[in-house]
Amino acid sequence: MFGEERLDRARRVPGEVGDRRGDFGECAADHPELDGISLAEALSALGDPVRLSIVRMLGDGREHQGSEADVAVSPSTLSHHFATLRNAGVVFIRPEGTCCWHSLRPEFEQRFPGLLAAVLAQR
């Protein structure tokens, strides 16, 4: 089943309905189940200064666009950092039109109680 679905996705033309490789970059992928995320993965994602800056920006509880991040990296590198945070279960990314809205995943706190609070408390 999994192999057939993968082949079906590979046959789609970019931009076609059902194609997840569109212009969304980090918005296109699914969010992982948090019970499959290890503490080591979460800490690794939070250990990078750029990603830490992103998490601090998102710590206000609102949704933000990636362009609001005050970091000195290229757009493609910023996209990589958001994807890393999403894959570690820290960030939720919601596509809307041609934009991506980013926020902290509330259920991350349930999986790793106190971790984000401790990270956000450090300056």
mmCIF file of C-alpha atoms in Angstrom:
data_model
loop_
_atom_site.group_PDB
_atom_site.id
_atom_site.type_symbol
_atom_site.label_atom_id
_atom_site.label_comp_id
_atom_site.label_asym_id
_atom_site.label_seq_id
_atom_site.Cartn_x
_atom_site.Cartn_y
_atom_site.Cartn_z
ATOM 1 C CA MET A 1 0.000 0.000 0.000
ATOM 2 C CA PHE A 2 2.668 2.503 1.028
ATOM 3 C CA GLY A 3 4.732 1.846 -2.095
ATOM 4 C CA GLU A 4 1.712 2.318 -4.367
ATOM 5 C CA GLU A 5 0.851 5.646 -2.714
ATOM 6 C CA ARG A 6 4.441 6.794 -3.098
ATOM 7 C CA LEU A 7 4.454 5.879 -6.794
ATOM 8 C CA ASP A 8 1.115 7.626 -7.300
ATOM 9 C CA ARG A 9 2.513 10.819 -5.749
ATOM 10 C CA ALA A 10 5.650 10.589 -7.892
ATOM 11 C CA ARG A 11 3.531 10.426 -11.067
ATOM 12 C CA ARG A 12 1.700 13.673 -10.314
ATOM 13 C CA VAL A 13 2.672 16.784 -12.163
ATOM 14 C CA PRO A 14 3.980 19.595 -9.898
ATOM 15 C CA GLY A 15 1.179 22.077 -9.210
ATOM 16 C CA GLU A 16 -1.562 19.577 -10.102
ATOM 17 C CA VAL A 17 -4.396 19.072 -7.610
ATOM 18 C CA GLY A 18 -3.195 16.554 -5.067
ATOM 19 C CA ASP A 19 0.467 17.343 -5.661
ATOM 20 C CA ARG A 20 2.123 18.242 -2.400
ATOM 21 C CA ARG A 21 5.315 19.528 -3.992
ATOM 22 C CA GLY A 22 3.824 22.920 -4.905
ATOM 23 C CA ASP A 23 5.235 26.264 -3.905
ATOM 24 C CA PHE A 24 4.654 25.776 -0.191
ATOM 25 C CA GLY A 25 8.106 24.414 0.684
ATOM 26 C CA GLU A 26 7.931 23.615 4.373
ATOM 27 C CA CYS A 27 4.106 23.942 4.377
ATOM 28 C CA ALA A 28 3.607 20.903 2.177
ATOM 29 C CA ALA A 29 4.600 18.108 4.545
ATOM 30 C CA ASP A 30 2.525 16.456 7.236
ATOM 31 C CA HIS A 31 3.176 17.141 10.886
ATOM 32 C CA PRO A 32 4.604 14.192 12.805
ATOM 33 C CA GLU A 33 2.833 12.381 15.607
ATOM 34 C CA LEU A 34 4.372 13.648 18.820
ATOM 35 C CA ASP A 35 4.566 10.242 20.481
ATOM 36 C CA GLY A 36 7.150 9.340 17.835
ATOM 37 C CA ILE A 37 9.405 12.296 18.705
ATOM 38 C CA SER A 38 12.229 11.614 21.150
ATOM 39 C CA LEU A 39 13.569 14.105 23.662
ATOM 40 C CA ALA A 40 16.898 14.006 21.809
ATOM 41 C CA GLU A 41 15.182 15.066 18.549
ATOM 42 C CA ALA A 42 13.363 17.909 20.298
ATOM 43 C CA LEU A 43 16.527 19.134 22.020
ATOM 44 C CA SER A 44 18.492 18.899 18.780
ATOM 45 C CA ALA A 45 15.931 21.072 16.989
ATOM 46 C CA LEU A 46 15.935 23.600 19.821
ATOM 47 C CA GLY A 47 19.736 23.645 20.076
ATOM 48 C CA ASP A 48 20.379 25.758 16.987
ATOM 49 C CA PRO A 49 20.595 29.559 17.528
ATOM 50 C CA VAL A 50 18.465 30.362 14.457
ATOM 51 C CA ARG A 51 15.758 27.878 15.456
ATOM 52 C CA LEU A 52 15.886 29.138 19.021
ATOM 53 C CA SER A 53 15.271 32.663 17.712
ATOM 54 C CA ILE A 54 12.291 31.385 15.712
ATOM 55 C CA VAL A 55 10.834 29.632 18.771
ATOM 56 C CA ARG A 56 11.228 32.818 20.808
ATOM 57 C CA MET A 57 9.350 34.758 18.119
ATOM 58 C CA LEU A 58 6.555 32.187 18.183
ATOM 59 C CA GLY A 59 6.513 32.198 21.992
ATOM 60 C CA ASP A 60 3.991 35.048 21.982
ATOM 61 C CA GLY A 61 1.285 32.493 21.129
ATOM 62 C CA ARG A 62 0.346 34.055 17.790
ATOM 63 C CA GLU A 63 0.799 32.843 14.224
ATOM 64 C CA HIS A 64 3.641 34.410 12.267
ATOM 65 C CA GLN A 65 4.849 34.310 8.694
ATOM 66 C CA GLY A 66 8.395 33.130 8.177
ATOM 67 C CA SER A 67 9.431 36.518 6.841
ATOM 68 C CA GLU A 68 8.791 37.986 10.311
ATOM 69 C CA ALA A 69 11.727 36.036 11.756
ATOM 70 C CA ASP A 70 14.579 38.410 12.536
ATOM 71 C CA VAL A 71 17.422 36.106 11.519
ATOM 72 C CA ALA A 72 20.299 36.668 9.099
ATOM 73 C CA VAL A 73 19.800 33.652 6.844
ATOM 74 C CA SER A 74 18.580 33.178 3.278
ATOM 75 C CA PRO A 75 14.914 32.319 2.655
ATOM 76 C CA SER A 76 15.825 28.738 1.725
ATOM 77 C CA THR A 77 17.822 28.309 4.932
ATOM 78 C CA LEU A 78 14.957 29.787 6.944
ATOM 79 C CA SER A 79 12.608 27.307 5.291
ATOM 80 C CA HIS A 80 14.966 24.488 6.306
ATOM 81 C CA HIS A 81 14.929 25.671 9.932
ATOM 82 C CA PHE A 82 11.111 25.822 10.016
ATOM 83 C CA ALA A 83 10.966 22.319 8.523
ATOM 84 C CA THR A 84 13.379 21.044 11.176
ATOM 85 C CA LEU A 85 11.208 22.525 13.925
ATOM 86 C CA ARG A 86 8.093 21.027 12.326
ATOM 87 C CA ASN A 87 9.721 17.589 12.040
ATOM 88 C CA ALA A 88 10.676 17.759 15.732
ATOM 89 C CA GLY A 89 7.046 18.504 16.631
ATOM 90 C CA VAL A 90 7.776 22.004 17.938
ATOM 91 C CA VAL A 91 6.051 24.081 15.255
ATOM 92 C CA PHE A 92 2.746 23.821 13.415
ATOM 93 C CA ILE A 93 2.753 25.209 9.878
ATOM 94 C CA ARG A 94 -0.553 26.177 8.267
ATOM 95 C CA PRO A 95 -0.717 27.043 4.563
ATOM 96 C CA GLU A 96 -3.118 29.807 3.538
ATOM 97 C CA GLY A 97 -3.111 30.844 -0.088
ATOM 98 C CA THR A 98 0.514 31.469 -0.980
ATOM 99 C CA CYS A 99 1.541 32.095 2.645
ATOM 100 C CA CYS A 100 2.622 29.829 5.473
ATOM 101 C CA TRP A 101 1.594 30.654 9.024
ATOM 102 C CA HIS A 102 3.759 29.284 11.841
ATOM 103 C CA SER A 103 2.907 28.729 15.495
ATOM 104 C CA LEU A 104 4.082 26.606 18.394
ATOM 105 C CA ARG A 105 2.255 23.289 18.693
ATOM 106 C CA PRO A 106 0.300 23.358 21.963
ATOM 107 C CA GLU A 107 0.505 19.576 22.282
ATOM 108 C CA PHE A 108 4.322 19.779 22.342
ATOM 109 C CA GLU A 109 4.021 21.044 25.920
ATOM 110 C CA GLN A 110 1.995 17.938 26.821
ATOM 111 C CA ARG A 111 4.678 15.669 25.328
ATOM 112 C CA PHE A 112 7.627 17.496 26.940
ATOM 113 C CA PRO A 113 6.237 19.423 29.954
ATOM 114 C CA GLY A 114 8.221 22.527 30.812
ATOM 115 C CA LEU A 115 10.735 22.221 27.970
ATOM 116 C CA LEU A 116 9.534 25.183 25.911
ATOM 117 C CA ALA A 117 9.046 27.310 29.033
ATOM 118 C CA ALA A 118 12.646 26.612 30.051
ATOM 119 C CA VAL A 119 13.919 27.398 26.558
ATOM 120 C CA LEU A 120 11.880 30.601 26.316
ATOM 121 C CA ALA A 121 13.028 31.736 29.779
ATOM 122 C CA GLN A 122 16.694 31.691 28.689
ATOM 123 C CA ARG A 123 17.954 34.812 26.954
#
